[in-house]
Amino acid sequence: MSLSVAAPAQAYPVDCAILLCLAGGWPASTECAHARTVFIARITPWPVEPPLQIWNCPMRASFRGEAKPIERLFDIAVRGETAPLISVPKTPWAPQLVQDRADVDISDPAFDFVRSIRVFEITYQQRRNSDGDCNSWGAVYMGTYGAQGDYSRRRSSISAVPTASDLTVPADCRSYWHRSVFVEWRDYEGSYGHEEVHY
């Protein structure tokens, strides 16, 4: 018996492609170029969205004897299989519906590239007021992925912004304004990548 859950047809392929292309360091291909464009467009204000929405990539519920999640993903992406979102095999284990996280266990270190993604929403300004005092103000929000690909966003600090960002707080008190969304990641082999969108 198979049970399917309807979802937007375009949501699955792009998030599976983002997952595979990110893991591979964004190799040169039409599919990966499109996946990277969507990945970056999601962090382009407003609103800022999770760049990888792994919950939109159906890897199916995992049971003993089935392929590992990364192998299952490869089957879905490469062979173009139109698998149902949930399969119910004849076993004592029942699939569990999940929301806003992967539908399989991705806690294995092989998926550390997902957890390496960090999104920074950065606003910073400084200027000297009429009394000669230096006034500065900044707000940073950081988005991260949990053990199962769940995305969360919390308040952070200017000091947490990676040095790869264009944010450069001047040592003197000249007028300075910076607004951007910065995303960083590491691929499956640990190579670093980043992108920043100014607005």
mmCIF file of N, CA and C in Angstrom, residues 1-104:
data_model
loop_
_atom_site.group_PDB
_atom_site.id
_atom_site.type_symbol
_atom_site.label_atom_id
_atom_site.label_comp_id
_atom_site.label_asym_id
_atom_site.label_seq_id
_atom_site.Cartn_x
_atom_site.Cartn_y
_atom_site.Cartn_z
ATOM 1 N N MET A 1 0.840 -1.170 0.000
ATOM 2 C CA MET A 1 0.000 0.000 0.000
ATOM 3 C C MET A 1 0.891 1.240 0.000
ATOM 4 N N SER A 2 0.565 2.212 -0.812
ATOM 5 C CA SER A 2 1.312 3.470 -0.894
ATOM 6 C C SER A 2 0.393 4.630 -0.605
ATOM 7 N N LEU A 3 0.934 5.629 0.057
ATOM 8 C CA LEU A 3 0.175 6.816 0.410
ATOM 9 C C LEU A 3 0.953 8.016 -0.081
ATOM 10 N N SER A 4 0.315 8.903 -0.828
ATOM 11 C CA SER A 4 0.994 10.092 -1.353
ATOM 12 C C SER A 4 0.403 11.347 -0.752
ATOM 13 N N VAL A 5 1.242 12.333 -0.597
ATOM 14 C CA VAL A 5 0.803 13.634 -0.122
ATOM 15 C C VAL A 5 1.103 14.645 -1.217
ATOM 16 N N ALA A 6 0.102 15.413 -1.617
ATOM 17 C CA ALA A 6 0.295 16.377 -2.704
ATOM 18 C C ALA A 6 1.195 17.519 -2.247
ATOM 19 N N ALA A 7 2.042 17.974 -3.162
ATOM 20 C CA ALA A 7 2.935 19.108 -2.893
ATOM 21 C C ALA A 7 3.219 19.781 -4.218
ATOM 22 N N PRO A 8 3.689 21.026 -4.200
ATOM 23 C CA PRO A 8 3.999 21.711 -5.448
ATOM 24 C C PRO A 8 5.026 20.916 -6.255
ATOM 25 N N ALA A 9 4.746 20.720 -7.527
ATOM 26 C CA ALA A 9 5.599 19.890 -8.374
ATOM 27 C C ALA A 9 7.016 20.422 -8.478
ATOM 28 N N GLN A 10 7.199 21.732 -8.506
ATOM 29 C CA GLN A 10 8.524 22.311 -8.659
ATOM 30 C C GLN A 10 9.339 22.348 -7.369
ATOM 31 N N ALA A 11 8.688 22.178 -6.215
ATOM 32 C CA ALA A 11 9.405 22.298 -4.947
ATOM 33 C C ALA A 11 10.395 21.162 -4.745
ATOM 34 N N TYR A 12 10.037 19.946 -5.114
ATOM 35 C CA TYR A 12 10.913 18.812 -4.863
ATOM 36 C C TYR A 12 12.191 18.842 -5.677
ATOM 37 N N PRO A 13 12.143 18.966 -6.993
ATOM 38 C CA PRO A 13 13.392 18.895 -7.755
ATOM 39 C C PRO A 13 14.403 19.961 -7.361
ATOM 40 N N VAL A 14 13.997 21.196 -7.116
ATOM 41 C CA VAL A 14 14.972 22.242 -6.837
ATOM 42 C C VAL A 14 15.628 22.032 -5.479
ATOM 43 N N ASP A 15 14.905 21.613 -4.470
ATOM 44 C CA ASP A 15 15.531 21.400 -3.168
ATOM 45 C C ASP A 15 16.406 20.154 -3.150
ATOM 46 N N CYS A 16 16.042 19.129 -3.899
ATOM 47 C CA CYS A 16 16.926 17.966 -4.043
ATOM 48 C C CYS A 16 18.190 18.383 -4.801
ATOM 49 N N ALA A 17 18.034 19.222 -5.824
ATOM 50 C CA ALA A 17 19.186 19.707 -6.588
ATOM 51 C C ALA A 17 20.076 20.588 -5.716
ATOM 52 N N ILE A 18 19.481 21.451 -4.892
ATOM 53 C CA ILE A 18 20.275 22.277 -3.982
ATOM 54 C C ILE A 18 21.086 21.388 -3.055
ATOM 55 N N LEU A 19 20.460 20.363 -2.501
ATOM 56 C CA LEU A 19 21.136 19.451 -1.579
ATOM 57 C C LEU A 19 22.316 18.765 -2.258
ATOM 58 N N LEU A 20 22.099 18.221 -3.438
ATOM 59 C CA LEU A 20 23.167 17.520 -4.163
ATOM 60 C C LEU A 20 24.260 18.466 -4.643
ATOM 61 N N CYS A 21 23.863 19.612 -5.201
ATOM 62 C CA CYS A 21 24.848 20.552 -5.751
ATOM 63 C C CYS A 21 25.674 21.200 -4.648
ATOM 64 N N LEU A 22 25.047 21.536 -3.533
ATOM 65 C CA LEU A 22 25.763 22.082 -2.386
ATOM 66 C C LEU A 22 26.781 21.064 -1.873
ATOM 67 N N ALA A 23 26.358 19.822 -1.743
ATOM 68 C CA ALA A 23 27.266 18.767 -1.270
ATOM 69 C C ALA A 23 28.469 18.633 -2.197
ATOM 70 N N GLY A 24 28.236 18.794 -3.493
ATOM 71 C CA GLY A 24 29.305 18.647 -4.483
ATOM 72 C C GLY A 24 30.089 19.915 -4.758
ATOM 73 N N GLY A 25 29.845 20.985 -4.018
ATOM 74 C CA GLY A 25 30.587 22.224 -4.228
ATOM 75 C C GLY A 25 30.084 23.024 -5.416
ATOM 76 N N TRP A 26 28.801 22.920 -5.722
ATOM 77 C CA TRP A 26 28.166 23.633 -6.836
ATOM 78 C C TRP A 26 28.897 23.371 -8.162
ATOM 79 N N PRO A 27 28.928 22.110 -8.601
ATOM 80 C CA PRO A 27 29.598 21.829 -9.880
ATOM 81 C C PRO A 27 28.909 22.538 -11.043
ATOM 82 N N ALA A 28 29.674 22.776 -12.101
ATOM 83 C CA ALA A 28 29.155 23.491 -13.274
ATOM 84 C C ALA A 28 28.166 22.602 -14.026
ATOM 85 N N SER A 29 26.907 23.009 -14.012
ATOM 86 C CA SER A 29 25.855 22.342 -14.787
ATOM 87 C C SER A 29 24.646 23.268 -14.790
ATOM 88 N N THR A 30 23.758 23.067 -15.722
ATOM 89 C CA THR A 30 22.543 23.880 -15.804
ATOM 90 C C THR A 30 21.707 23.709 -14.544
ATOM 91 N N GLU A 31 21.574 22.451 -14.083
ATOM 92 C CA GLU A 31 20.758 22.166 -12.902
ATOM 93 C C GLU A 31 21.346 22.825 -11.647
ATOM 94 N N CYS A 32 22.670 22.752 -11.500
ATOM 95 C CA CYS A 32 23.304 23.345 -10.312
ATOM 96 C C CYS A 32 23.308 24.871 -10.379
ATOM 97 N N ALA A 33 23.410 25.431 -11.577
ATOM 98 C CA ALA A 33 23.328 26.890 -11.720
ATOM 99 C C ALA A 33 21.939 27.365 -11.293
ATOM 100 N N HIS A 34 20.900 26.643 -11.708
ATOM 101 C CA HIS A 34 19.534 26.985 -11.312
ATOM 102 C C HIS A 34 19.354 26.797 -9.811
ATOM 103 N N ALA A 35 19.867 25.692 -9.266
ATOM 104 C CA ALA A 35 19.744 25.416 -7.832
ATOM 105 C C ALA A 35 20.416 26.515 -7.011
ATOM 106 N N ARG A 36 21.600 26.952 -7.439
ATOM 107 C CA ARG A 36 22.314 28.010 -6.706
ATOM 108 C C ARG A 36 21.556 29.335 -6.796
ATOM 109 N N THR A 37 20.970 29.627 -7.956
ATOM 110 C CA THR A 37 20.172 30.845 -8.124
ATOM 111 C C THR A 37 19.002 30.859 -7.138
ATOM 112 N N VAL A 38 18.310 29.728 -6.999
ATOM 113 C CA VAL A 38 17.186 29.633 -6.058
ATOM 114 C C VAL A 38 17.702 29.747 -4.622
ATOM 115 N N PHE A 39 18.813 29.083 -4.313
ATOM 116 C CA PHE A 39 19.443 29.120 -2.990
ATOM 117 C C PHE A 39 19.706 30.574 -2.572
ATOM 118 N N ILE A 40 20.290 31.360 -3.483
ATOM 119 C CA ILE A 40 20.616 32.763 -3.190
ATOM 120 C C ILE A 40 19.353 33.627 -3.198
ATOM 121 N N ALA A 41 18.424 33.369 -4.121
ATOM 122 C CA ALA A 41 17.188 34.165 -4.188
ATOM 123 C C ALA A 41 16.384 34.064 -2.892
ATOM 124 N N ARG A 42 16.473 32.933 -2.223
ATOM 125 C CA ARG A 42 15.722 32.759 -0.979
ATOM 126 C C ARG A 42 16.236 33.646 0.151
ATOM 127 N N ILE A 43 17.490 34.042 0.100
ATOM 128 C CA ILE A 43 18.017 34.924 1.147
ATOM 129 C C ILE A 43 17.952 36.385 0.740
ATOM 130 N N THR A 44 17.459 36.644 -0.467
ATOM 131 C CA THR A 44 17.365 38.020 -0.948
ATOM 132 C C THR A 44 16.141 38.670 -0.317
ATOM 133 N N PRO A 45 16.332 39.754 0.418
ATOM 134 C CA PRO A 45 15.218 40.365 1.153
ATOM 135 C C PRO A 45 14.091 40.769 0.214
ATOM 136 N N TRP A 46 13.023 40.891 0.744
ATOM 137 C CA TRP A 46 12.336 40.347 1.876
ATOM 138 C C TRP A 46 11.250 39.426 1.416
ATOM 139 N N PRO A 47 10.857 38.417 2.149
ATOM 140 C CA PRO A 47 11.428 37.965 3.412
ATOM 141 C C PRO A 47 12.647 37.067 3.173
ATOM 142 N N VAL A 48 13.487 36.940 4.156
ATOM 143 C CA VAL A 48 14.615 36.019 4.090
ATOM 144 C C VAL A 48 14.068 34.641 4.438
ATOM 145 N N GLU A 49 14.319 33.675 3.544
ATOM 146 C CA GLU A 49 13.851 32.304 3.742
ATOM 147 C C GLU A 49 15.047 31.381 3.951
ATOM 148 N N PRO A 50 14.815 30.189 4.502
ATOM 149 C CA PRO A 50 15.900 29.213 4.564
ATOM 150 C C PRO A 50 16.365 28.901 3.133
ATOM 151 N N PRO A 51 17.661 28.994 2.850
ATOM 152 C CA PRO A 51 18.126 28.777 1.482
ATOM 153 C C PRO A 51 17.952 27.337 1.003
ATOM 154 N N LEU A 52 18.097 26.382 1.908
ATOM 155 C CA LEU A 52 17.835 24.967 1.612
ATOM 156 C C LEU A 52 16.606 24.569 2.405
ATOM 157 N N GLN A 53 15.573 24.149 1.708
ATOM 158 C CA GLN A 53 14.343 23.705 2.373
ATOM 159 C C GLN A 53 14.255 22.199 2.186
ATOM 160 N N ILE A 54 15.084 21.503 2.962
ATOM 161 C CA ILE A 54 15.270 20.060 2.824
ATOM 162 C C ILE A 54 13.960 19.298 3.002
ATOM 163 N N TRP A 55 13.023 19.883 3.738
ATOM 164 C CA TRP A 55 11.726 19.244 3.934
ATOM 165 C C TRP A 55 10.920 19.180 2.638
ATOM 166 N N ASN A 56 11.355 19.889 1.591
ATOM 167 C CA ASN A 56 10.695 19.820 0.285
ATOM 168 C C ASN A 56 11.347 18.798 -0.643
ATOM 169 N N CYS A 57 12.322 18.062 -0.141
ATOM 170 C CA CYS A 57 12.989 17.038 -0.947
ATOM 171 C C CYS A 57 12.606 15.674 -0.401
ATOM 172 N N PRO A 58 11.770 14.927 -1.123
ATOM 173 C CA PRO A 58 11.265 13.651 -0.593
ATOM 174 C C PRO A 58 12.317 12.548 -0.671
ATOM 175 N N MET A 59 12.868 12.185 0.471
ATOM 176 C CA MET A 59 13.814 11.064 0.503
ATOM 177 C C MET A 59 13.139 9.823 1.054
ATOM 178 N N ARG A 60 11.875 9.933 1.403
ATOM 179 C CA ARG A 60 11.044 8.867 1.942
ATOM 180 C C ARG A 60 11.411 8.523 3.372
ATOM 181 N N ALA A 61 10.456 7.926 4.058
ATOM 182 C CA ALA A 61 10.722 7.430 5.402
ATOM 183 C C ALA A 61 11.740 6.301 5.308
ATOM 184 N N SER A 62 12.602 6.214 6.281
ATOM 185 C CA SER A 62 13.686 5.238 6.251
ATOM 186 C C SER A 62 13.362 4.034 7.131
ATOM 187 N N PHE A 63 13.533 2.855 6.573
ATOM 188 C CA PHE A 63 13.316 1.614 7.299
ATOM 189 C C PHE A 63 14.526 0.721 7.103
ATOM 190 N N ARG A 64 14.675 -0.293 7.944
ATOM 191 C CA ARG A 64 15.811 -1.206 7.806
ATOM 192 C C ARG A 64 15.816 -1.834 6.432
ATOM 193 N N GLY A 65 17.004 -1.935 5.881
ATOM 194 C CA GLY A 65 17.134 -2.576 4.579
ATOM 195 C C GLY A 65 17.029 -1.608 3.415
ATOM 196 N N GLU A 66 16.512 -0.392 3.647
ATOM 197 C CA GLU A 66 16.430 0.574 2.560
ATOM 198 C C GLU A 66 17.768 1.251 2.356
ATOM 199 N N ALA A 67 17.918 1.901 1.218
ATOM 200 C CA ALA A 67 19.147 2.640 0.926
ATOM 201 C C ALA A 67 19.341 3.759 1.944
ATOM 202 N N LYS A 68 20.590 4.152 2.134
ATOM 203 C CA LYS A 68 20.891 5.287 3.014
ATOM 204 C C LYS A 68 20.266 6.536 2.395
ATOM 205 N N PRO A 69 19.949 7.541 3.222
ATOM 206 C CA PRO A 69 19.295 8.750 2.703
ATOM 207 C C PRO A 69 20.027 9.392 1.527
ATOM 208 N N ILE A 70 21.351 9.494 1.578
ATOM 209 C CA ILE A 70 22.083 10.137 0.480
ATOM 210 C C ILE A 70 21.966 9.312 -0.805
ATOM 211 N N GLU A 71 21.942 7.972 -0.672
ATOM 212 C CA GLU A 71 21.746 7.103 -1.843
ATOM 213 C C GLU A 71 20.327 7.251 -2.383
ATOM 214 N N ARG A 72 19.356 7.348 -1.488
ATOM 215 C CA ARG A 72 17.956 7.521 -1.883
ATOM 216 C C ARG A 72 17.784 8.846 -2.631
ATOM 217 N N LEU A 73 18.421 9.897 -2.123
ATOM 218 C CA LEU A 73 18.366 11.199 -2.767
ATOM 219 C C LEU A 73 18.950 11.134 -4.167
ATOM 220 N N PHE A 74 20.074 10.434 -4.319
ATOM 221 C CA PHE A 74 20.698 10.284 -5.620
ATOM 222 C C PHE A 74 19.742 9.583 -6.588
ATOM 223 N N ASP A 75 19.067 8.542 -6.112
ATOM 224 C CA ASP A 75 18.088 7.839 -6.947
ATOM 225 C C ASP A 75 16.975 8.769 -7.410
ATOM 226 N N ILE A 76 16.464 9.579 -6.497
ATOM 227 C CA ILE A 76 15.366 10.496 -6.829
ATOM 228 C C ILE A 76 15.826 11.535 -7.847
ATOM 229 N N ALA A 77 17.003 12.124 -7.608
ATOM 230 C CA ALA A 77 17.483 13.217 -8.457
ATOM 231 C C ALA A 77 17.960 12.746 -9.818
ATOM 232 N N VAL A 78 18.733 11.673 -9.862
ATOM 233 C CA VAL A 78 19.353 11.236 -11.116
ATOM 234 C C VAL A 78 18.416 10.400 -11.966
ATOM 235 N N ARG A 79 17.725 9.506 -11.356
ATOM 236 C CA ARG A 79 16.858 8.627 -12.144
ATOM 237 C C ARG A 79 15.485 9.224 -12.396
ATOM 238 N N GLY A 80 15.235 10.387 -11.769
ATOM 239 C CA GLY A 80 13.959 11.073 -12.004
ATOM 240 C C GLY A 80 12.767 10.309 -11.488
ATOM 241 N N GLU A 81 12.977 9.468 -10.502
ATOM 242 C CA GLU A 81 11.907 8.661 -9.954
ATOM 243 C C GLU A 81 10.843 9.545 -9.321
ATOM 244 N N THR A 82 9.613 9.270 -9.615
ATOM 245 C CA THR A 82 8.529 10.012 -8.984
ATOM 246 C C THR A 82 7.983 9.158 -7.846
ATOM 247 N N ALA A 83 8.713 9.158 -6.758
ATOM 248 C CA ALA A 83 8.344 8.345 -5.598
ATOM 249 C C ALA A 83 7.315 9.077 -4.753
ATOM 250 N N PRO A 84 6.419 8.323 -4.121
ATOM 251 C CA PRO A 84 5.491 8.970 -3.206
ATOM 252 C C PRO A 84 6.251 9.526 -2.013
ATOM 253 N N LEU A 85 5.673 10.520 -1.370
ATOM 254 C CA LEU A 85 6.322 11.137 -0.223
ATOM 255 C C LEU A 85 6.444 10.142 0.927
ATOM 256 N N ILE A 86 5.462 9.286 1.089
ATOM 257 C CA ILE A 86 5.488 8.311 2.175
ATOM 258 C C ILE A 86 5.214 6.930 1.590
ATOM 259 N N SER A 87 6.049 5.966 1.936
ATOM 260 C CA SER A 87 5.819 4.582 1.551
ATOM 261 C C SER A 87 5.565 3.790 2.819
ATOM 262 N N VAL A 88 4.603 2.911 2.791
ATOM 263 C CA VAL A 88 4.294 2.120 3.963
ATOM 264 C C VAL A 88 4.584 0.654 3.661
ATOM 265 N N PRO A 89 5.791 0.179 3.993
ATOM 266 C CA PRO A 89 6.105 -1.219 3.760
ATOM 267 C C PRO A 89 5.475 -2.095 4.839
ATOM 268 N N LYS A 90 5.523 -3.396 4.628
ATOM 269 C CA LYS A 90 4.959 -4.331 5.602
ATOM 270 C C LYS A 90 6.011 -4.611 6.661
ATOM 271 N N THR A 91 6.112 -3.725 7.631
ATOM 272 C CA THR A 91 7.041 -3.865 8.753
ATOM 273 C C THR A 91 6.354 -3.345 9.993
ATOM 274 N N PRO A 92 6.884 -3.655 11.173
ATOM 275 C CA PRO A 92 6.276 -3.132 12.391
ATOM 276 C C PRO A 92 6.547 -1.640 12.598
ATOM 277 N N TRP A 93 7.448 -1.039 11.812
ATOM 278 C CA TRP A 93 7.753 0.385 11.972
ATOM 279 C C TRP A 93 6.811 1.219 11.131
ATOM 280 N N ALA A 94 6.358 2.307 11.670
ATOM 281 C CA ALA A 94 5.450 3.190 10.932
ATOM 282 C C ALA A 94 6.172 4.478 10.569
ATOM 283 N N PRO A 95 5.933 5.004 9.350
ATOM 284 C CA PRO A 95 6.557 6.275 8.984
ATOM 285 C C PRO A 95 5.970 7.398 9.829
ATOM 286 N N GLN A 96 6.771 8.428 10.039
ATOM 287 C CA GLN A 96 6.305 9.579 10.795
ATOM 288 C C GLN A 96 6.343 10.808 9.904
ATOM 289 N N LEU A 97 5.244 11.558 9.895
ATOM 290 C CA LEU A 97 5.220 12.806 9.151
ATOM 291 C C LEU A 97 6.046 13.839 9.905
ATOM 292 N N VAL A 98 6.811 14.616 9.168
ATOM 293 C CA VAL A 98 7.607 15.662 9.787
ATOM 294 C C VAL A 98 7.346 16.962 9.041
ATOM 295 N N GLN A 99 7.537 18.061 9.733
ATOM 296 C CA GLN A 99 7.326 19.357 9.107
ATOM 297 C C GLN A 99 8.556 20.214 9.326
ATOM 298 N N ASP A 100 9.005 20.862 8.262
ATOM 299 C CA ASP A 100 10.149 21.770 8.310
ATOM 300 C C ASP A 100 11.435 21.096 8.768
ATOM 301 N N ARG A 101 11.599 19.825 8.416
ATOM 302 C CA ARG A 101 12.858 19.111 8.610
ATOM 303 C C ARG A 101 12.867 17.932 7.638
ATOM 304 N N ALA A 102 14.026 17.313 7.477
ATOM 305 C CA ALA A 102 14.137 16.192 6.541
ATOM 306 C C ALA A 102 13.213 15.056 6.963
ATOM 307 N N ASP A 103 12.724 14.311 5.983
ATOM 308 C CA ASP A 103 11.824 13.210 6.315
ATOM 309 C C ASP A 103 12.567 11.911 6.608
ATOM 310 N N VAL A 104 13.883 11.976 6.728
ATOM 311 C CA VAL A 104 14.706 10.837 7.127
ATOM 312 C C VAL A 104 15.755 11.332 8.117
#
